[in-house]
PDB file of C-alpha atoms in Angstrom:
ATOM      1  CA  MET V   1      95.376  69.520 140.667  1.00 70.00           C
ATOM      2  CA  GLU V   2      93.389  71.535 138.269  1.00 80.00           C
ATOM      3  CA  GLN V   3      92.733  75.013 138.900  1.00 83.00           C
ATOM      4  CA  SER V   4      89.115  76.160 138.280  1.00 84.00           C
ATOM      5  CA  GLU V   5      88.116  78.062 135.401  1.00 81.00           C
ATOM      6  CA  THR V   6      87.835  81.730 138.651  1.00 80.00           C
ATOM      7  CA  GLU V   7      91.350  80.769 139.590  1.00 82.00           C
ATOM      8  CA  LEU V   8      92.587  80.393 135.578  1.00 83.00           C
ATOM      9  CA  MET V   9      90.481  83.796 134.826  1.00 81.00           C
ATOM     10  CA  LEU V  10      92.022  85.800 138.045  1.00 77.00           C
ATOM     11  CA  LYS V  11      95.373  84.794 137.436  1.00 82.00           C
ATOM     12  CA  GLY V  12      94.988  86.628 133.679  1.00 82.00           C
ATOM     13  CA  TYR V  13      93.941  83.930 131.589  1.00 86.00           C
ATOM     14  CA  GLY V  14      91.671  84.463 128.542  1.00 89.00           C
ATOM     15  CA  LEU V  15      89.177  82.493 126.891  1.00 90.00           C
ATOM     16  CA  THR V  16      91.327  82.232 123.318  1.00 93.00           C
ATOM     17  CA  THR V  17      89.394  80.948 120.306  1.00 94.00           C
ATOM     18  CA  ALA V  18      90.907  78.997 117.138  1.00 94.00           C
ATOM     19  CA  GLU V  19      89.108  78.174 113.804  1.00 94.00           C
ATOM     20  CA  PHE V  20      91.747  75.909 111.711  1.00 94.00           C
ATOM     21  CA  TYR V  21      90.902  74.885 108.019  1.00 94.00           C
ATOM     22  CA  TYR V  22      92.731  72.009 107.190  1.00 95.00           C
ATOM     23  CA  ARG V  23      93.123  69.947 103.839  1.00 94.00           C
ATOM     24  CA  MET V  24      91.363  66.304 103.552  1.00 90.00           C
ATOM     25  CA  PRO V  25      94.000  64.149 103.477  1.00 87.00           C
ATOM     26  CA  ASP V  26      92.800  61.906 100.472  1.00 91.00           C
ATOM     27  CA  TYR V  27      90.770  65.329  99.324  1.00 90.00           C
ATOM     28  CA  ILE V  28      93.365  68.236  99.202  1.00 88.00           C
ATOM     29  CA  HIS V  29      91.091  70.557  97.067  1.00 92.00           C
ATOM     30  CA  VAL V  30      89.140  70.144  99.952  1.00 92.00           C
ATOM     31  CA  LEU V  31      89.208  72.646 103.002  1.00 93.00           C
ATOM     32  CA  ASN V  32      87.471  71.363 106.370  1.00 94.00           C
ATOM     33  CA  THR V  33      87.456  73.477 109.414  1.00 95.00           C
ATOM     34  CA  PHE V  34      88.242  72.290 113.368  1.00 95.00           C
ATOM     35  CA  ILE V  35      87.473  74.993 116.308  1.00 96.00           C
ATOM     36  CA  TRP V  36      89.058  74.503 119.413  1.00 95.00           C
ATOM     37  CA  GLN V  37      89.093  76.621 122.554  1.00 95.00           C
ATOM     38  CA  GLU V  38      90.972  76.560 125.701  1.00 93.00           C
ATOM     39  CA  TYR V  39      92.176  78.811 128.682  1.00 92.00           C
ATOM     40  CA  ASP V  40      95.245  81.421 127.501  1.00 92.00           C
ATOM     41  CA  LEU V  41      98.115  83.369 127.983  1.00 91.00           C
ATOM     42  CA  ALA V  42      97.935  86.692 125.745  1.00 87.00           C
ATOM     43  CA  PRO V  43     100.256  87.489 123.724  1.00 88.00           C
ATOM     44  CA  ASP V  44     102.699  84.630 123.838  1.00 91.00           C
ATOM     45  CA  HIS V  45      99.535  81.561 123.738  1.00 92.00           C
ATOM     46  CA  PRO V  46     101.311  78.877 124.656  1.00 95.00           C
ATOM     47  CA  LYS V  47      98.650  76.799 124.849  1.00 95.00           C
ATOM     48  CA  LEU V  48      97.566  77.106 121.491  1.00 95.00           C
ATOM     49  CA  PHE V  49     100.897  76.589 119.619  1.00 95.00           C
ATOM     50  CA  ASP V  50     101.309  73.238 121.776  1.00 96.00           C
ATOM     51  CA  PHE V  51      97.940  72.665 119.636  1.00 96.00           C
ATOM     52  CA  ILE V  52      99.240  73.408 116.523  1.00 95.00           C
ATOM     53  CA  ASP V  53     102.513  72.109 116.960  1.00 96.00           C
ATOM     54  CA  PHE V  54     100.859  68.716 117.960  1.00 96.00           C
ATOM     55  CA  TRP V  55      98.203  68.921 115.012  1.00 95.00           C
ATOM     56  CA  GLN V  56     101.278  69.493 112.525  1.00 94.00           C
ATOM     57  CA  ARG V  57     102.939  66.611 114.427  1.00 95.00           C
ATOM     58  CA  GLU V  58      99.786  63.617 114.557  1.00 95.00           C
ATOM     59  CA  ILE V  59      97.324  65.033 112.388  1.00 92.00           C
ATOM     60  CA  ASP V  60      97.313  63.903 108.465  1.00 90.00           C
ATOM     61  CA  GLY V  61      95.233  66.555 107.674  1.00 91.00           C
ATOM     62  CA  PRO V  62      97.647  69.611 107.074  1.00 93.00           C
ATOM     63  CA  LEU V  63      97.123  72.856 107.642  1.00 93.00           C
ATOM     64  CA  HIS V  64      95.932  75.791 105.853  1.00 92.00           C
ATOM     65  CA  SER V  65      95.385  78.461 107.660  1.00 92.00           C
ATOM     66  CA  VAL V  66      94.719  79.560 111.415  1.00 93.00           C
ATOM     67  CA  ARG V  67      92.664  82.237 112.820  1.00 93.00           C
ATOM     68  CA  PHE V  68      91.907  83.467 116.403  1.00 93.00           C
ATOM     69  CA  THR V  69      90.880  85.528 119.025  1.00 91.00           C
ATOM     70  CA  HIS V  70      91.215  86.195 122.564  1.00 89.00           C
ATOM     71  CA  ARG V  71      88.564  87.482 125.053  1.00 85.00           C
ATOM     72  CA  LYS V  72      89.931  88.297 128.850  1.00 80.00           C
ATOM     73  CA  MET V  73      86.462  87.182 130.415  1.00 69.00           C
ATOM     74  CA  ILE V  74      87.285  89.078 133.459  1.00 65.00           C
ATOM     75  CA  ALA V  75      90.732  90.804 135.096  1.00 55.00           C
ATOM     76  CA  PRO V  76      91.486  90.768 138.689  1.00 54.00           C
ATOM     77  CA  GLY V  77      90.428  94.261 139.654  1.00 60.00           C
ATOM     78  CA  GLU V  78      86.781  93.130 138.380  1.00 60.00           C
ATOM     79  CA  TRP V  79      86.645  91.027 141.099  1.00 60.00           C
ATOM     80  CA  ARG V  80      84.890  90.607 143.956  1.00 64.00           C
ATOM     81  CA  ASN V  81      84.356  88.102 146.844  1.00 67.00           C
ATOM     82  CA  VAL V  82      80.572  88.369 147.991  1.00 69.00           C
ATOM     83  CA  VAL V  83      80.002  87.172 151.643  1.00 72.00           C
ATOM     84  CA  GLY V  84      76.521  87.099 151.671  1.00 71.00           C
ATOM     85  CA  GLU V  85      73.479  87.436 149.500  1.00 65.00           C
ATOM     86  CA  PHE V  86      69.873  88.932 150.287  1.00 65.00           C
ATOM     87  CA  ARG V  87      67.310  87.484 148.272  1.00 66.00           C
ATOM     88  CA  VAL V  88      63.740  89.755 148.699  1.00 72.00           C
ATOM     89  CA  ASN V  89      60.775  87.563 147.249  1.00 57.00           C
TER      90      ASN V  89
END
């Protein structure tokens, strides 16, 4: 069963965004970009490095560079379980 985004964030995962610069297979002097986002664990970033390995193994366009950032959206100490809600119109 796949975990929800909230469950991943409570376990320490954060949103990793990577920008891949790669060369076009037929036009090696042309750089193109690809944006990738996934919830990942810092500082090891296993999902990001698995994707880079997949790219180098399966994709024809050779990588020029990869730029990435990681942001924890929520920490376990910042989350509260709200049982009820009062609405005032």
